[in-house]
Amino acid sequence: MKRLEDKILAEGLALSETILKVDSFINHQVDPILMYEIGQDFADHFKNSGITKVLTIESSGIAPAVFTAMALNVPMIILKKQTSKILKDHILQTNITSFTKGTSYELTLSKDYVSDADTVLIIDDFLANGEAAMGAIRLAEAAGAKIAGVGILIEKAFQNGRQRIISAGYHVYSQARVSKLGKDIIEFTDAD
Amino acid sequence: MKRLEDKILAEGLALSETILKVDSFINHQVDPILMYEIGQDFADHFKNSGITKVLTIESSGIAPAVFTAMALNVPMIILKKQTSKILKDHILQTNITSFTKGTSYELTLSKDYVSDADTVLIIDDFLANGEAAMGAIRLAEAAGAKIAGVGILIEKAFQNGRQRIISAGYHVYSQARVSKLGKDIIEFTDAD
């Protein structure tokens, strides 16, 4: 998605060979028009997938996911990050370890909102090693849903997240695929 | 806002005299069309306030805030909940204690995105005792901004949040004002 790549080149900050800061339009300050366009692009890509729910992980995925859900005319579900296990019949949880941040949390979904009648699209802002996306897939499948695919704003194509998700049998669509980061360097790739 | 009141009556769950659960359309599953309408309503109410930024608190405020920001054609800023103090020149923090949840966090704003040239609207899903809203006001003022007001989806009118914000000299607009909660009871008030 050229518009997102252009924005990343204009405002993204490559802090190291692995860290890309996009606080000015995605993670802290958010550009609503860009989020609307991102939602339209995801909806267009997945329009024939029979999606009934859009799932995302709090909190940076919410803005793009809610516009995607609106464009597809389906509800959005926010998978919550809980610090501890909740033991209730209608609650599903799976443990996620963020290697980037060195933290761990319980990704949480209520069975009230996803069932075996659903086909879900998972939206997240970043794809690195695929921990969060694979956790969201585990939760949706535990609730009985089919997975239409994973939609990502910014993929770190030099990490193994895409390979991991594809190897597990799921579709990944990334709007911007960053192949290289470094001081004053942000490069993209189109290749799978 | 009648549409929000109707949705609360149809799907809200009064779990006690103080707890209203709206997980099916605001806090866990999100209705994008309702969020769009909520954004239009806030933008209409505050259209003559010269707003340059919409601020919200992660994560349930993000969906309504991003639609409000789009309707006002301004950026949205997500105030982050950090577990510990960050000591950096361009970071502002203020401590918030949630009496409902019995937790405490550092509400965080980068000075990069709010300055004395800004007039901000603060959006949040619930108003109870006003802790979070007052914290957001403190941060925005510390960055030099003027406060256009506070926009709330659901106000617990039987708690003191509105009084606290008004006494401090700020405007509050709530789309639904709940005056009473109890078993099978959800009542609204229009009175200030």
Short mmCIF file of C-alpha atoms in Angstrom, two decimals:
data_model
loop_
_atom_site.label_atom_id
_atom_site.label_comp_id
_atom_site.label_asym_id
_atom_site.label_seq_id
_atom_site.Cartn_x
_atom_site.Cartn_y
_atom_site.Cartn_z
CA MET A 1 0.00 0.00 0.00
CA LYS A 2 1.91 2.96 -1.37
CA ARG A 3 0.26 5.57 0.85
CA LEU A 4 1.42 3.73 4.00
CA GLU A 5 4.94 3.23 2.62
CA ASP A 6 5.15 6.95 1.80
CA LYS A 7 4.02 7.86 5.32
CA ILE A 8 6.59 5.49 6.85
CA LEU A 9 9.36 7.05 4.73
CA ALA A 10 8.21 10.58 5.64
CA GLU A 11 7.62 10.12 9.39
CA GLY A 12 8.94 6.72 10.50
CA LEU A 13 12.09 6.64 12.63
CA ALA A 14 14.46 3.69 12.26
CA LEU A 15 15.97 3.56 15.76
CA SER A 16 18.08 0.46 15.09
CA GLU A 17 18.29 -2.45 12.67
CA THR A 18 15.13 -3.92 14.24
CA ILE A 19 13.14 -1.01 15.71
CA LEU A 20 10.89 1.24 13.59
CA LYS A 21 9.09 3.97 15.50
CA VAL A 22 5.79 5.17 14.00
CA ASP A 23 4.50 7.13 16.99
CA SER A 24 3.45 10.14 14.91
CA PHE A 25 0.71 8.36 12.91
CA ILE A 26 0.01 4.87 14.33
CA ASN A 27 1.15 4.17 17.90
CA HIS A 28 0.74 7.41 19.88
CA GLN A 29 -0.63 10.06 17.54
CA VAL A 30 -3.03 8.50 15.01
CA ASP A 31 -3.93 9.81 11.54
CA PRO A 32 -7.67 9.01 11.17
CA ILE A 33 -7.75 9.50 7.37
CA LEU A 34 -4.85 7.07 6.94
CA MET A 35 -6.66 4.60 9.23
CA TYR A 36 -9.78 4.94 7.08
CA GLU A 37 -7.74 4.21 3.93
CA ILE A 38 -6.03 1.27 5.63
CA GLY A 39 -9.45 -0.12 6.56
CA GLN A 40 -10.65 0.22 2.96
CA ASP A 41 -7.53 -1.55 1.69
CA PHE A 42 -7.91 -4.51 4.10
CA ALA A 43 -11.64 -4.75 3.30
CA ASP A 44 -10.86 -4.77 -0.42
CA HIS A 45 -8.20 -7.46 -0.05
CA PHE A 46 -10.42 -9.73 2.08
CA LYS A 47 -13.81 -8.89 0.51
CA ASN A 48 -14.46 -12.41 -0.81
CA SER A 49 -13.39 -14.24 2.35
CA GLY A 50 -16.80 -14.35 4.05
CA ILE A 51 -15.54 -12.47 7.11
CA THR A 52 -18.03 -12.12 10.00
CA LYS A 53 -15.75 -10.55 12.67
CA VAL A 54 -12.53 -8.51 12.72
CA LEU A 55 -10.25 -9.32 15.67
CA THR A 56 -7.43 -7.15 16.93
CA ILE A 57 -5.09 -6.92 19.89
CA GLU A 58 -5.25 -3.90 22.18
CA SER A 59 -4.29 -1.21 21.75
CA SER A 60 -2.49 -0.06 18.56
CA GLY A 61 -4.52 -2.37 16.31
CA ILE A 62 -7.87 -0.89 17.36
CA ALA A 63 -7.94 2.18 15.09
CA PRO A 64 -7.12 0.35 11.82
CA ALA A 65 -9.28 -2.64 12.83
CA VAL A 66 -12.41 -0.59 13.56
CA PHE A 67 -12.24 1.03 10.09
CA THR A 68 -11.68 -2.40 8.51
CA ALA A 69 -14.72 -3.73 10.40
CA MET A 70 -16.82 -0.76 9.28
CA ALA A 71 -15.79 -1.26 5.65
CA LEU A 72 -16.70 -4.97 5.88
CA ASN A 73 -19.89 -4.13 7.84
CA VAL A 74 -19.07 -6.56 10.67
CA PRO A 75 -18.26 -6.14 14.41
CA MET A 76 -14.72 -5.67 15.71
CA ILE A 77 -13.44 -7.57 18.73
CA ILE A 78 -10.62 -6.31 20.94
CA LEU A 79 -8.52 -9.17 22.34
CA LYS A 80 -7.51 -7.96 25.80
CA LYS A 81 -4.10 -8.24 27.41
CA GLN A 82 -4.62 -9.51 30.95
CA THR A 83 -1.79 -9.77 33.44
CA SER A 84 -3.16 -12.95 35.04
CA LYS A 85 -5.25 -16.01 34.23
CA ILE A 86 -9.03 -15.63 34.49
CA LEU A 87 -10.77 -18.91 35.27
CA LYS A 88 -14.30 -18.60 33.92
CA ASP A 89 -16.24 -20.92 31.63
CA HIS A 90 -16.85 -18.41 28.87
CA ILE A 91 -13.32 -16.91 28.83
CA LEU A 92 -10.51 -18.17 26.56
CA GLN A 93 -6.88 -17.22 27.19
CA THR A 94 -3.49 -17.93 25.68
CA ASN A 95 -0.06 -16.82 26.82
CA ILE A 96 1.93 -14.40 24.66
CA THR A 97 5.57 -13.49 25.20
CA SER A 98 6.74 -10.27 23.59
CA PHE A 99 10.42 -10.71 22.78
CA THR A 100 10.67 -7.04 21.75
CA LYS A 101 9.44 -5.79 25.11
CA GLY A 102 10.51 -8.70 27.32
CA THR A 103 7.00 -9.04 28.76
CA SER A 104 4.35 -11.72 28.93
CA TYR A 105 0.55 -11.49 29.08
CA GLU A 106 -2.63 -13.54 28.74
CA LEU A 107 -4.45 -12.69 25.49
CA THR A 108 -8.15 -12.93 26.34
CA LEU A 109 -11.37 -13.55 24.37
CA SER A 110 -14.92 -14.09 25.61
CA LYS A 111 -16.72 -16.99 23.90
CA ASP A 112 -19.81 -14.75 23.88
CA TYR A 113 -18.51 -12.98 20.77
CA VAL A 114 -16.83 -15.63 18.61
CA SER A 115 -18.33 -19.03 17.71
CA ASP A 116 -18.11 -21.81 15.11
CA ALA A 117 -20.39 -19.70 12.90
CA ASP A 118 -17.64 -17.08 12.50
CA THR A 119 -14.89 -16.48 9.94
CA VAL A 120 -12.45 -13.99 11.39
CA LEU A 121 -9.84 -11.57 10.06
CA ILE A 122 -7.02 -10.75 12.48
CA ILE A 123 -5.60 -7.20 12.21
CA ASP A 124 -2.45 -5.96 13.95
CA ASP A 125 -0.12 -3.01 13.52
CA PHE A 126 3.22 -4.89 13.42
CA LEU A 127 4.32 -8.38 12.43
CA ALA A 128 7.77 -9.40 13.71
CA ASN A 129 8.07 -12.99 14.98
CA GLY A 130 4.33 -13.66 14.82
CA GLU A 131 3.81 -14.33 18.54
CA ALA A 132 0.74 -12.10 18.89
CA ALA A 133 -0.83 -13.12 15.58
CA MET A 134 -0.39 -16.85 16.33
CA GLY A 135 -1.94 -16.26 19.77
CA ALA A 136 -4.96 -14.53 18.21
CA ILE A 137 -5.32 -17.47 15.78
CA ARG A 138 -5.20 -19.96 18.71
CA LEU A 139 -7.94 -18.05 20.56
CA ALA A 140 -10.22 -17.73 17.52
CA GLU A 141 -9.82 -21.43 16.70
CA ALA A 142 -10.43 -22.40 20.34
CA ALA A 143 -13.75 -20.54 20.01
CA GLY A 144 -14.49 -22.63 16.89
CA ALA A 145 -13.99 -19.92 14.27
CA LYS A 146 -12.43 -20.24 10.83
CA ILE A 147 -9.45 -17.97 10.05
CA ALA A 148 -9.74 -15.88 6.86
CA GLY A 149 -6.24 -14.52 7.35
CA VAL A 150 -3.99 -12.04 9.09
CA GLY A 151 -3.83 -8.39 7.99
CA ILE A 152 -0.76 -6.41 9.03
CA LEU A 153 0.08 -2.72 8.61
CA ILE A 154 3.88 -3.04 8.88
CA GLU A 155 5.72 -6.34 8.49
CA LYS A 156 9.35 -6.69 9.48
CA ALA A 157 10.12 -8.94 6.54
CA PHE A 158 13.59 -9.68 7.95
CA GLN A 159 12.02 -11.56 10.88
CA ASN A 160 10.24 -14.92 10.74
CA GLY A 161 6.61 -13.98 11.52
CA ARG A 162 5.25 -14.36 7.99
CA GLN A 163 6.99 -17.71 7.49
CA ARG A 164 5.64 -18.96 10.81
CA ILE A 165 2.03 -18.01 10.02
CA ILE A 166 2.18 -19.35 6.44
CA SER A 167 3.79 -22.61 7.60
CA ALA A 168 0.87 -23.07 9.98
CA GLY A 169 -1.46 -22.82 6.97
CA TYR A 170 -2.80 -19.26 7.16
CA HIS A 171 -2.87 -16.32 4.75
CA VAL A 172 -0.93 -13.12 5.55
CA TYR A 173 -1.46 -9.76 3.85
CA SER A 174 0.90 -6.94 4.85
CA GLN A 175 0.35 -3.39 3.61
CA ALA A 176 4.01 -2.43 4.03
CA ARG A 177 6.87 -4.95 4.13
CA VAL A 178 10.06 -3.50 5.58
CA SER A 179 13.08 -5.45 4.34
CA LYS A 180 15.83 -3.38 5.94
CA LEU A 181 16.20 -0.91 8.83
CA GLY A 182 19.22 1.09 9.98
CA LYS A 183 20.44 4.62 10.58
CA ASP A 184 18.57 6.70 7.95
CA ILE A 185 17.62 3.46 6.17
CA ILE A 186 14.08 2.19 5.64
CA GLU A 187 13.68 -0.18 2.68
CA PHE A 188 10.63 -2.09 1.45
CA THR A 189 10.15 -5.33 -0.47
CA ASP A 190 7.24 -6.60 -2.53
CA ALA A 191 8.50 -10.17 -2.72
CA ASP A 192 6.87 -12.92 -0.66
CA MET B 1 -27.86 10.58 22.37
CA LYS B 2 -30.90 8.36 21.96
CA ARG B 3 -29.20 5.72 19.80
CA LEU B 4 -26.60 5.06 22.52
CA GLU B 5 -29.24 4.96 25.27
CA ASP B 6 -31.30 2.48 23.24
CA LYS B 7 -28.22 0.27 22.72
CA ILE B 8 -27.42 0.38 26.45
CA LEU B 9 -31.01 -0.63 27.30
CA ALA B 10 -30.94 -3.43 24.71
CA GLU B 11 -27.49 -4.89 25.44
CA GLY B 12 -26.05 -3.33 28.60
CA LEU B 13 -25.85 -5.49 31.72
CA ALA B 14 -26.26 -3.84 35.12
CA LEU B 15 -24.15 -6.14 37.28
CA SER B 16 -24.63 -4.13 40.48
CA GLU B 17 -25.68 -0.65 41.61
CA THR B 18 -22.39 0.72 40.26
CA ILE B 19 -21.25 -1.63 37.47
CA LEU B 20 -22.62 -1.44 33.92
CA LYS B 21 -21.16 -3.97 31.48
CA VAL B 22 -21.18 -2.92 27.80
CA ASP B 23 -18.83 -5.61 26.48
CA SER B 24 -21.04 -6.44 23.50
CA PHE B 25 -20.70 -3.08 21.74
CA ILE B 26 -18.01 -0.90 23.41
CA ASN B 27 -15.45 -2.66 25.60
CA HIS B 28 -14.78 -6.08 24.04
CA GLN B 29 -16.91 -6.39 20.92
CA VAL B 30 -17.24 -3.00 19.20
CA ASP B 31 -20.05 -1.83 16.88
CA PRO B 32 -18.26 0.27 14.20
CA ILE B 33 -21.44 1.96 12.91
CA LEU B 34 -22.36 3.07 16.43
CA MET B 35 -18.80 4.36 16.90
CA TYR B 36 -19.12 6.33 13.65
CA GLU B 37 -22.38 7.88 14.87
CA ILE B 38 -20.83 8.63 18.28
CA GLY B 39 -17.95 10.39 16.51
CA GLN B 40 -20.39 12.48 14.45
CA ASP B 41 -22.31 13.44 17.58
CA PHE B 42 -19.18 14.56 19.46
CA ALA B 43 -17.92 16.47 16.41
CA ASP B 44 -21.28 18.20 16.09
CA HIS B 45 -21.34 19.16 19.78
CA PHE B 46 -17.78 20.53 19.75
CA LYS B 47 -17.68 21.88 16.16
CA ASN B 48 -17.23 25.52 17.21
CA SER B 49 -14.56 24.86 19.86
CA GLY B 50 -11.51 25.21 17.62
CA ILE B 51 -10.31 21.69 18.40
CA THR B 52 -6.91 20.74 16.93
CA LYS B 53 -6.40 17.31 18.60
CA VAL B 54 -8.61 14.60 20.10
CA LEU B 55 -7.07 12.85 23.12
CA THR B 56 -8.18 9.53 24.55
CA ILE B 57 -7.00 6.95 27.05
CA GLU B 58 -6.14 3.43 25.90
CA SER B 59 -7.88 1.28 25.11
CA SER B 60 -11.72 1.50 25.13
CA GLY B 61 -11.73 5.18 24.15
CA ILE B 62 -9.77 4.62 20.95
CA ALA B 63 -12.62 3.51 18.66
CA PRO B 64 -15.02 6.39 19.47
CA ALA B 65 -12.12 8.90 19.58
CA VAL B 66 -10.74 8.00 16.16
CA PHE B 67 -14.15 8.56 14.55
CA THR B 68 -14.51 11.86 16.43
CA ALA B 69 -11.08 12.91 15.19
CA MET B 70 -11.97 11.94 11.62
CA ALA B 71 -15.23 13.94 11.79
CA LEU B 72 -13.31 16.98 13.12
CA ASN B 73 -10.48 16.38 10.60
CA VAL B 74 -7.76 16.44 13.28
CA PRO B 75 -5.30 13.83 14.65
CA MET B 76 -6.13 11.57 17.60
CA ILE B 77 -3.66 10.95 20.40
CA ILE B 78 -3.68 7.82 22.56
CA LEU B 79 -2.60 8.55 26.13
CA LYS B 80 -0.72 5.41 27.16
CA LYS B 81 -1.00 3.60 30.48
CA GLN B 82 2.54 2.85 31.63
CA THR B 83 3.26 0.73 34.68
CA SER B 84 6.29 2.79 35.69
CA LYS B 85 7.73 6.31 35.45
CA ILE B 86 9.64 7.17 32.28
CA LEU B 87 12.25 9.86 32.82
CA LYS B 88 12.75 11.58 29.47
CA ASP B 89 12.66 15.27 28.60
CA HIS B 90 9.87 15.03 26.07
CA ILE B 91 7.61 12.68 28.09
CA LEU B 92 4.86 13.89 30.46
CA GLN B 93 3.28 11.57 33.02
CA THR B 94 0.66 11.77 35.75
CA ASN B 95 -0.47 9.11 38.20
CA ILE B 96 -4.01 7.73 37.93
CA THR B 97 -5.64 5.48 40.50
CA SER B 98 -8.64 3.48 39.30
CA PHE B 99 -10.91 2.95 42.30
CA THR B 100 -13.13 0.62 40.25
CA LYS B 101 -10.25 -1.74 39.45
CA GLY B 102 -8.00 -1.04 42.42
CA THR B 103 -5.03 -0.36 40.18
CA SER B 104 -2.68 2.54 39.52
CA TYR B 105 -0.78 3.58 36.39
CA GLU B 106 1.18 6.45 34.83
CA LEU B 107 -0.83 8.16 32.09
CA THR B 108 1.73 9.17 29.47
CA LEU B 109 1.93 11.80 26.71
CA SER B 110 4.81 12.78 24.46
CA LYS B 111 5.31 16.55 24.15
CA ASP B 112 6.03 15.90 20.46
CA TYR B 113 2.30 15.77 19.75
CA VAL B 114 0.65 18.40 21.98
CA SER B 115 1.83 22.01 22.39
CA ASP B 116 0.57 25.46 23.38
CA ALA B 117 -0.81 25.83 19.85
CA ASP B 118 -3.37 23.09 20.56
CA THR B 119 -6.95 23.04 21.78
CA VAL B 120 -7.84 19.50 22.78
CA LEU B 121 -11.00 17.46 23.23
CA ILE B 122 -10.71 14.55 25.67
CA ILE B 123 -12.84 11.48 24.84
CA ASP B 124 -13.40 8.51 27.15
CA ASP B 125 -15.89 5.66 27.32
CA PHE B 126 -16.95 6.00 30.98
CA LEU B 127 -17.06 8.84 33.50
CA ALA B 128 -17.36 7.75 37.14
CA ASN B 129 -15.26 9.72 39.64
CA GLY B 130 -13.34 11.61 36.95
CA GLU B 131 -9.86 10.31 37.84
CA ALA B 132 -8.86 9.47 34.26
CA ALA B 133 -10.42 12.59 32.71
CA MET B 134 -8.73 14.89 35.27
CA GLY B 135 -5.43 13.12 34.58
CA ALA B 136 -5.81 13.68 30.83
CA ILE B 137 -6.57 17.37 31.50
CA ARG B 138 -3.42 17.66 33.68
CA LEU B 139 -1.26 16.15 30.92
CA ALA B 140 -2.71 18.33 28.14
CA GLU B 141 -2.28 21.47 30.25
CA ALA B 142 1.26 20.47 31.21
CA ALA B 143 1.98 20.36 27.46
CA GLY B 144 0.55 23.89 27.19
CA ALA B 145 -2.74 23.04 25.46
CA LYS B 146 -6.15 24.61 26.02
CA ILE B 147 -9.00 22.24 26.99
CA ALA B 148 -12.15 22.45 24.83
CA GLY B 149 -13.93 19.94 27.02
CA VAL B 150 -14.46 16.32 27.94
CA GLY B 151 -16.69 14.04 25.83
CA ILE B 152 -18.02 10.90 27.50
CA LEU B 153 -20.02 8.00 26.08
CA ILE B 154 -21.53 6.80 29.37
CA GLU B 155 -21.60 8.91 32.52
CA LYS B 156 -22.45 7.40 35.89
CA ALA B 157 -24.42 10.45 36.98
CA PHE B 158 -24.72 9.08 40.52
CA GLN B 159 -20.94 9.47 40.99
CA ASN B 160 -19.04 12.74 41.35
CA GLY B 161 -16.98 12.85 38.12
CA ARG B 162 -19.05 15.51 36.34
CA GLN B 163 -19.12 17.75 39.41
CA ARG B 164 -15.37 17.39 39.83
CA ILE B 165 -14.59 18.35 36.22
CA ILE B 166 -17.07 21.24 36.16
CA SER B 167 -15.80 22.56 39.51
CA ALA B 168 -12.31 22.65 38.00
CA GLY B 169 -13.69 24.88 35.24
CA TYR B 170 -14.10 22.50 32.29
CA HIS B 171 -17.02 21.57 30.05
CA VAL B 172 -18.42 18.00 30.08
CA TYR B 173 -20.68 16.51 27.43
CA SER B 174 -22.00 12.99 28.05
CA GLN B 175 -23.95 11.12 25.38
CA ALA B 176 -25.72 8.88 27.92
CA ARG B 177 -26.14 9.79 31.59
CA VAL B 178 -27.03 6.80 33.76
CA SER B 179 -28.82 7.92 36.93
CA LYS B 180 -29.57 4.52 38.43
CA LEU B 181 -28.30 0.94 38.12
CA GLY B 182 -29.53 -2.25 39.78
CA LYS B 183 -30.84 -5.71 39.02
CA ASP B 184 -32.75 -5.27 35.73
CA ILE B 185 -32.62 -1.48 36.24
CA ILE B 186 -30.90 1.01 33.93
CA GLU B 187 -32.26 4.56 34.14
CA PHE B 188 -31.11 7.74 32.39
CA THR B 189 -31.30 11.42 33.27
CA ASP B 190 -31.12 14.50 31.06
CA ALA B 191 -30.65 16.92 33.96
CA ASP B 192 -27.24 18.48 34.60
#
